[in-house]
Short mmCIF file of C-alpha atoms and ligand atoms in Angstrom, two decimals:
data_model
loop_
_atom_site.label_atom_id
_atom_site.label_comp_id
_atom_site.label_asym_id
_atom_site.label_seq_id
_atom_site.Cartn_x
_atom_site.Cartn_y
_atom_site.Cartn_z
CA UNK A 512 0.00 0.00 0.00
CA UNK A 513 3.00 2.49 1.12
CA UNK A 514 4.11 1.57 -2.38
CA UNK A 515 1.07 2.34 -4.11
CA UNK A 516 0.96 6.35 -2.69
CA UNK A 517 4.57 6.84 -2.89
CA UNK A 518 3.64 5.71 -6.81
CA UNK A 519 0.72 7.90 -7.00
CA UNK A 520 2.35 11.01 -5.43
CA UNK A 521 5.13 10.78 -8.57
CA UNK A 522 2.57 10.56 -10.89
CA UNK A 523 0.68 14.03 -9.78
CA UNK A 524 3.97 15.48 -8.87
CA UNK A 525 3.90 17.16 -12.33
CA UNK A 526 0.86 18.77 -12.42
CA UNK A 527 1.47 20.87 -9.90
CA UNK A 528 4.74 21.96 -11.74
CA UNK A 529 2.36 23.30 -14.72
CA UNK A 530 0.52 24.66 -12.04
CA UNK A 531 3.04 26.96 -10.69
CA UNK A 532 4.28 28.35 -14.38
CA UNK A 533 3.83 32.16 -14.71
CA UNK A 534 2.57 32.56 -10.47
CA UNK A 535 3.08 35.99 -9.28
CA UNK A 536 0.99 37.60 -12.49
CA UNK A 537 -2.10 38.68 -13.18
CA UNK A 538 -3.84 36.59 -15.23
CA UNK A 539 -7.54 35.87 -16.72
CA UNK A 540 -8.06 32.47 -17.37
CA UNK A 541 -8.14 31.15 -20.87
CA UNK A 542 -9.63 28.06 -21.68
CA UNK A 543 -8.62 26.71 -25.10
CA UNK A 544 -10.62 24.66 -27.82
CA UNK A 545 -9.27 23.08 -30.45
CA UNK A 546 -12.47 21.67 -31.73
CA UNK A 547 -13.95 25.43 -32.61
CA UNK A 548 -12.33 25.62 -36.12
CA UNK A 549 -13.98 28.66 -36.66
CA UNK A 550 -11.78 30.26 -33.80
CA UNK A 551 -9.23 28.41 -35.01
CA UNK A 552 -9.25 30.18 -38.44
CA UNK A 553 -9.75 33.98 -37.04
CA UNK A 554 -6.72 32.98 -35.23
CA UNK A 555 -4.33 32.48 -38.11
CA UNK A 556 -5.46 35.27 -39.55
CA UNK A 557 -4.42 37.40 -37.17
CA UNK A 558 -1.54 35.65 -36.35
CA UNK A 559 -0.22 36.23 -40.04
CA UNK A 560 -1.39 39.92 -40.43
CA UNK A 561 -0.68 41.20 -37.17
CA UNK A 562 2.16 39.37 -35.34
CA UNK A 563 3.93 37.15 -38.54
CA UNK A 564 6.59 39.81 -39.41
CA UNK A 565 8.19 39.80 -36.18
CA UNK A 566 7.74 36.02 -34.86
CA UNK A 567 8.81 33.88 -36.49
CA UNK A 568 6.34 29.94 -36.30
CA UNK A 569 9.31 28.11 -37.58
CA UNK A 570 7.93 24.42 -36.35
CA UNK A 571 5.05 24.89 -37.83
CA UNK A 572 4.01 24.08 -41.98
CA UNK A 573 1.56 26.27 -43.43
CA UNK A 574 0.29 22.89 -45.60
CA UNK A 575 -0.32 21.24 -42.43
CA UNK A 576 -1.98 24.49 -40.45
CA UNK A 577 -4.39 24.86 -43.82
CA UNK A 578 -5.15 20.71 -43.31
CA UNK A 579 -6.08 21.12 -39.73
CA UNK A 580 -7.58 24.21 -39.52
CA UNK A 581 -9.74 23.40 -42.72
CA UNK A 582 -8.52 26.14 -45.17
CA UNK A 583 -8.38 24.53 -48.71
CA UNK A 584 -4.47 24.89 -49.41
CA UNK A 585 -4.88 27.44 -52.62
CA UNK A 586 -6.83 29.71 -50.29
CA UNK A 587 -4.49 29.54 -47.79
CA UNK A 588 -1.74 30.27 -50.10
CA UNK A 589 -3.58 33.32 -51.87
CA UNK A 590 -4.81 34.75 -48.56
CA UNK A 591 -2.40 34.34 -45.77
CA UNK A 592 0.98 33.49 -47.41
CA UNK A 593 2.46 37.17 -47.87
CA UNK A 594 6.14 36.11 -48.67
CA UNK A 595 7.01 34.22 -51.85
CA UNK A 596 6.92 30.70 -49.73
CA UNK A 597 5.25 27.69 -50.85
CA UNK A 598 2.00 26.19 -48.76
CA UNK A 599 4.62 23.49 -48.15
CA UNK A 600 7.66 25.56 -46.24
CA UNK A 601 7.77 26.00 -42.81
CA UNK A 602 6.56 29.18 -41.01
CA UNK A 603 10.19 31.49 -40.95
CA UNK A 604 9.84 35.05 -41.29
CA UNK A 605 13.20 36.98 -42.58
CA UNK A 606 13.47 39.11 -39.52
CA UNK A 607 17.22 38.71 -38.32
CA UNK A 608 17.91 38.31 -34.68
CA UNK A 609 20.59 40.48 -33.84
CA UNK A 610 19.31 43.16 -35.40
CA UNK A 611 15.72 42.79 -33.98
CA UNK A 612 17.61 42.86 -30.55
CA UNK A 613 19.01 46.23 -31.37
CA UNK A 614 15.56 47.36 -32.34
CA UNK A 615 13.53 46.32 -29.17
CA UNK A 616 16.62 45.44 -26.74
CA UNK A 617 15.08 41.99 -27.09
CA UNK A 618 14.40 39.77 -30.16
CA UNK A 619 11.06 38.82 -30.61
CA UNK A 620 10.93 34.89 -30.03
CA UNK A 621 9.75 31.87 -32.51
CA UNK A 622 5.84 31.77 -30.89
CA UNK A 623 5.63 27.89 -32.29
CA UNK A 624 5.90 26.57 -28.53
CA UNK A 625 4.90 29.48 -26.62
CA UNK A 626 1.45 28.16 -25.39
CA UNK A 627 3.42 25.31 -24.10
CA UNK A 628 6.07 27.92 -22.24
CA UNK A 629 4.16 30.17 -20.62
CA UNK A 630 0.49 28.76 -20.90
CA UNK A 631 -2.72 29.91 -22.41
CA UNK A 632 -4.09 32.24 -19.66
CA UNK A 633 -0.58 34.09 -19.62
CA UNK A 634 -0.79 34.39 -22.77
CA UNK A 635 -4.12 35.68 -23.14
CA UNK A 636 -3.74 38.20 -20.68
CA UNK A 637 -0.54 39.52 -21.99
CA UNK A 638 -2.27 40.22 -24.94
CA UNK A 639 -4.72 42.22 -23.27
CA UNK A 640 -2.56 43.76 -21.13
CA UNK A 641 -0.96 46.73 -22.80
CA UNK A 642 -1.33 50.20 -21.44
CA UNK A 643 0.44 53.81 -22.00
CA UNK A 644 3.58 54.59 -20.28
CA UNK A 645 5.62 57.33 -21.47
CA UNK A 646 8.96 56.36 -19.75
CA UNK A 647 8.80 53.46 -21.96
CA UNK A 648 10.87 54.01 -25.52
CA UNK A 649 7.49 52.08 -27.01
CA UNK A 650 5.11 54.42 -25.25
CA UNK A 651 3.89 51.25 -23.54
CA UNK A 652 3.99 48.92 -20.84
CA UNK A 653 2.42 45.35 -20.14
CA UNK A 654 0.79 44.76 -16.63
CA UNK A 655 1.37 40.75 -17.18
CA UNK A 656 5.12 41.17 -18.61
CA UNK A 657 6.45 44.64 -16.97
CA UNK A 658 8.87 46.83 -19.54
CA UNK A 659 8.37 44.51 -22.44
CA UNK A 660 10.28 45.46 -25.62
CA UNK A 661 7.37 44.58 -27.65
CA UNK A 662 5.19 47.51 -29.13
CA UNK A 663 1.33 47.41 -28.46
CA UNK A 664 1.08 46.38 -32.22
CA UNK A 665 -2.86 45.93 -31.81
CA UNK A 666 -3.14 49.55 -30.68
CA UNK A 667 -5.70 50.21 -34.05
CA UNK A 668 -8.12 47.68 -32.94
CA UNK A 669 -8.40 47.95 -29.08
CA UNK A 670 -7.17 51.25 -28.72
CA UNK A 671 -4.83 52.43 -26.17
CA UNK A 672 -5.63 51.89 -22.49
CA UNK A 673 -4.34 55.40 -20.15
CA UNK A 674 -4.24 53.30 -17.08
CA UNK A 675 -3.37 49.92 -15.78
CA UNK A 676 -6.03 47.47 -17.62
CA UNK A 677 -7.73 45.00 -14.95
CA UNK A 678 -6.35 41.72 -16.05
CA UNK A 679 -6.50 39.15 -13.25
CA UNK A 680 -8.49 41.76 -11.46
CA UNK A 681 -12.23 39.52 -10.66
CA UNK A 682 -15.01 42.29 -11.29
CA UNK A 683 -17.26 43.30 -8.14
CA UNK A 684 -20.25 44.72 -7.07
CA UNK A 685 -20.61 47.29 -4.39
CA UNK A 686 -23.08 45.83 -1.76
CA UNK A 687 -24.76 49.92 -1.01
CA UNK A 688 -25.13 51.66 -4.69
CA UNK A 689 -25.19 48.26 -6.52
CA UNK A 690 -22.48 49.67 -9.26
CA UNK A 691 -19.87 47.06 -10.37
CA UNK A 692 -15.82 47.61 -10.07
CA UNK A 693 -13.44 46.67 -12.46
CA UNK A 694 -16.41 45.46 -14.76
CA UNK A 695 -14.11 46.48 -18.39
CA UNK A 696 -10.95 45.64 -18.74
CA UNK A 697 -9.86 49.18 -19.27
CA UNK A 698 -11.68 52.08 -17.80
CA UNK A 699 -10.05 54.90 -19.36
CA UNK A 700 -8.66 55.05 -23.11
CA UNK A 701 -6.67 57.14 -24.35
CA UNK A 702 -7.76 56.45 -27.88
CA UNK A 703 -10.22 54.31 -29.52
CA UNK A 704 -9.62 51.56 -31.57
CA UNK A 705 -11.51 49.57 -33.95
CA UNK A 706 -13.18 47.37 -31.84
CA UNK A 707 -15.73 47.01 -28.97
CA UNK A 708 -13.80 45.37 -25.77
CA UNK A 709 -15.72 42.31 -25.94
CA UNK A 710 -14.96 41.88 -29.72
CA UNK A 711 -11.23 42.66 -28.59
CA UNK A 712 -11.35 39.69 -25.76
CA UNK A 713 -13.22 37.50 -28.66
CA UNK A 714 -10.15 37.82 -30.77
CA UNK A 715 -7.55 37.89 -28.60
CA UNK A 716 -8.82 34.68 -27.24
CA UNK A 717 -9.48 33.31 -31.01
CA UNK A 718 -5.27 34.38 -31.02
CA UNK A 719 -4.27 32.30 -28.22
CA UNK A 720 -6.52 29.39 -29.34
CA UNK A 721 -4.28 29.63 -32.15
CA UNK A 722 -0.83 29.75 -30.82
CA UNK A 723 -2.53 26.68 -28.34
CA UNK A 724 -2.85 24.62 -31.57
CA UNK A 725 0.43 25.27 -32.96
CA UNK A 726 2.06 24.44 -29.72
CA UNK A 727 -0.06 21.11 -29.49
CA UNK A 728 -1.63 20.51 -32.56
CA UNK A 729 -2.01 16.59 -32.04
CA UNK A 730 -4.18 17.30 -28.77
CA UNK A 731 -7.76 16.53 -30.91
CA UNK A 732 -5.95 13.45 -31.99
CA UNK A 733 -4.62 12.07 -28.89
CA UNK A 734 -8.14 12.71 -27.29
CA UNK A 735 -9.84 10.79 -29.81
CA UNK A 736 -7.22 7.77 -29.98
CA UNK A 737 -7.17 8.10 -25.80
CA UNK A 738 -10.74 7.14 -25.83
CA UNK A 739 -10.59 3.75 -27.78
CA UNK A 740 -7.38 2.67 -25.90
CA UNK A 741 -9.77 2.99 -22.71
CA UNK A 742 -12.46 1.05 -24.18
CA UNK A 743 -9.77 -1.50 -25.09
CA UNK A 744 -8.33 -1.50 -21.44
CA UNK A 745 -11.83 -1.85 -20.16
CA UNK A 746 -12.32 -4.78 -22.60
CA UNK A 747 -8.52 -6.33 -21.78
CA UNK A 748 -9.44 -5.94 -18.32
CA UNK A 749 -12.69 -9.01 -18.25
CA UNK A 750 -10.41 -10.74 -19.81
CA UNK A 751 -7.31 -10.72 -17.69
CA UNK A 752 -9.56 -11.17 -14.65
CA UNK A 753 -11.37 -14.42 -16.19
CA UNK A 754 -7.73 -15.73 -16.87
CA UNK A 755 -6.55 -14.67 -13.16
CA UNK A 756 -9.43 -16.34 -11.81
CA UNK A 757 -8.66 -19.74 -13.60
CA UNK A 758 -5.04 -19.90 -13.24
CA UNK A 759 -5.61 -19.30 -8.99
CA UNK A 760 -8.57 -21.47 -9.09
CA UNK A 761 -7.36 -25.03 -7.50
CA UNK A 762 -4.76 -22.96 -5.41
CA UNK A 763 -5.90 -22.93 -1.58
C1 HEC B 1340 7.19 44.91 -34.10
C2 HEC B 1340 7.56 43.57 -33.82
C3 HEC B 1340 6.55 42.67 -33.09
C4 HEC B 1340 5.29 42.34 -33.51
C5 HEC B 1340 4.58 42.77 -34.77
C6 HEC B 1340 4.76 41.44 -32.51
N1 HEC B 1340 5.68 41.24 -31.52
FE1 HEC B 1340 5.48 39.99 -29.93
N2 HEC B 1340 7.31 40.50 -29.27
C7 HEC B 1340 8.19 41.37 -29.92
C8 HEC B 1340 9.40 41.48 -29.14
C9 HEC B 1340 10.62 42.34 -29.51
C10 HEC B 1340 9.26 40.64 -28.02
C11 HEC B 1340 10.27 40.37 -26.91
C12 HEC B 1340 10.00 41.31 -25.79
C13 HEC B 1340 10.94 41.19 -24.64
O1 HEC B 1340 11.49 40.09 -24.39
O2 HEC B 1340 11.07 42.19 -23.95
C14 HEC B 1340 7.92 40.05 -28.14
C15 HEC B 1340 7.38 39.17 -27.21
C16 HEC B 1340 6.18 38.51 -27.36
C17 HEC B 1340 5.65 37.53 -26.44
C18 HEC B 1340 6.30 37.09 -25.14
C19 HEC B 1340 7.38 36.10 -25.42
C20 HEC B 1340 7.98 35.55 -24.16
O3 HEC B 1340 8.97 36.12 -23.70
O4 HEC B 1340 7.47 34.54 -23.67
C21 HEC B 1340 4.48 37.08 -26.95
C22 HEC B 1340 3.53 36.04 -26.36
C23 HEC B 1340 4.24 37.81 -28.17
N3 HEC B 1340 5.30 38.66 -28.38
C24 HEC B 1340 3.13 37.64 -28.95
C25 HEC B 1340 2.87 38.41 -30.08
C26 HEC B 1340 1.66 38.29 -30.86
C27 HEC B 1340 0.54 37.31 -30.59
C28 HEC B 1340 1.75 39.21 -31.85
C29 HEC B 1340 0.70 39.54 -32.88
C30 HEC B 1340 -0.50 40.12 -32.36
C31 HEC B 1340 3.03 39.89 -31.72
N4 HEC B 1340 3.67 39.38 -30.62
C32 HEC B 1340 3.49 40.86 -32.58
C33 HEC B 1340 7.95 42.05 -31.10
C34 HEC B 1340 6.80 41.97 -31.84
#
């Protein structure tokens, strides 16, 4: 029996070490889904207009992002290919390292695995998390990654938030006059963008779904092959206790 719970406390030793990535942040939690193709699709679209000419996605194949997101490949090639690579390359951009570093005193990194690294609620929330800051040399800061090199390069669709934005902050209501606290994610803007905050969160988490996939895009898969290998345990299992029973049977 000692056995048996020194076995078991290995085997949920690890979760708590995903547990404990990225404490000590604000964060809103993010819930993935892999299944919502839809999402999915925003996703890469973004991904390519918005963030592609700075991060690089070098594990990842265009040909095999079109196949699992279900964009037909000459689509896919028309629409979100801006370089002269073929839907079969994988997902470089030309940017060059060292001199990115000069640029932002940090080189953007290859976003492929990032999911994985820091986690989908960090990651969500950093997106959302961008706010003026003059003393800055990008004229912002980040309230999940403080003094990021990184420009706010969404700033023309959410608009620029003058104060720290409430990420990780649980909205409340005031029991006396009934009004809610830290309802919005940003109360005051300094300029407007494009979209409504709730269309913002809807694409920034449509993003993050994204860069979930890439950094686990077998995850449908492995759910859907985990299932039958359970049904074949259960099965295995009669069996195995039919045979145990007969081979201890005449042993008293
Ligand atoms: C103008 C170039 C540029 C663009 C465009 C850009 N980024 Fe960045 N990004 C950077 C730089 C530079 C860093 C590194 C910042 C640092 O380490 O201080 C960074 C860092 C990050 C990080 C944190 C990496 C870490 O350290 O774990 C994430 C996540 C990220 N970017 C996501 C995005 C997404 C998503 C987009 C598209 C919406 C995007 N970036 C667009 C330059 C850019």
């Amino acid at each position: 029996m000692r056995k048996l719970i020194v076995a078991f406390v290995f085997a949920v030793l690890p979760a708590f070490g995903l547990a404990a990535g990225g404490a000590g942040v604000p964060m809103d939690h993010m819930e993935p889904d892999h299944a919502n193709k839809a999402s999915l699709q925003r996703g890469v679209a973004l991904f390519t207009n918005y963030c592609m000419g700075c991060h690089s996605m070098q594990y990842a194949r265009y040909k095999r992002v079109a196949n699992d997101l279900g964009i037909p490949e000459d689509l896919y090639e028309q629409n979100l290919i801006f370089t002269d690579a073929k839907i079969g390359e994988l997902m470089k951009n030309s940017m060059k390292k060292d001199m990115a570093a000069g640029w932002f005193g940090a080189p953007p990194p290859d976003l492929t695995l990032e999911a994985r690294l820091r986690g989908e609620s960090w990651v969500y929330s950093y997106l959302r998390g961008f706010y003026k800051d003059d003393t800055r040399p990008t004229g912002v800061n980040n309230v999940v990654f403080p003094n990021v090199g990184m420009p706010h390069v969404l700033v023309s669709l959410q608009g620029l938030c003058g104060v720290k934005p409430n990420v990780g902050v649980p909205a409340s209501v005031e029991p006396l006059s009934g009004n809610i606290n830290n309802g919005e994610l940003c109360p005051s803007y300094v300029s407007e963008g494009s979209m409504s905050e709730a269309e913002f969160d809807q694409a920034m988490y449509d993003l993050t779904n994204f860069l979930s996939y890439t950094a686990d895009p077998v995850k449908l898969e492995r759910e859907r092959l985990g299932i039958f290998v359970l049904i074949f345990v259960a099965i295995f299992f009669v069996f195995a206790y039919l045979l145990n029973r007969e081979y201890w049977k005449d042993v008293h």
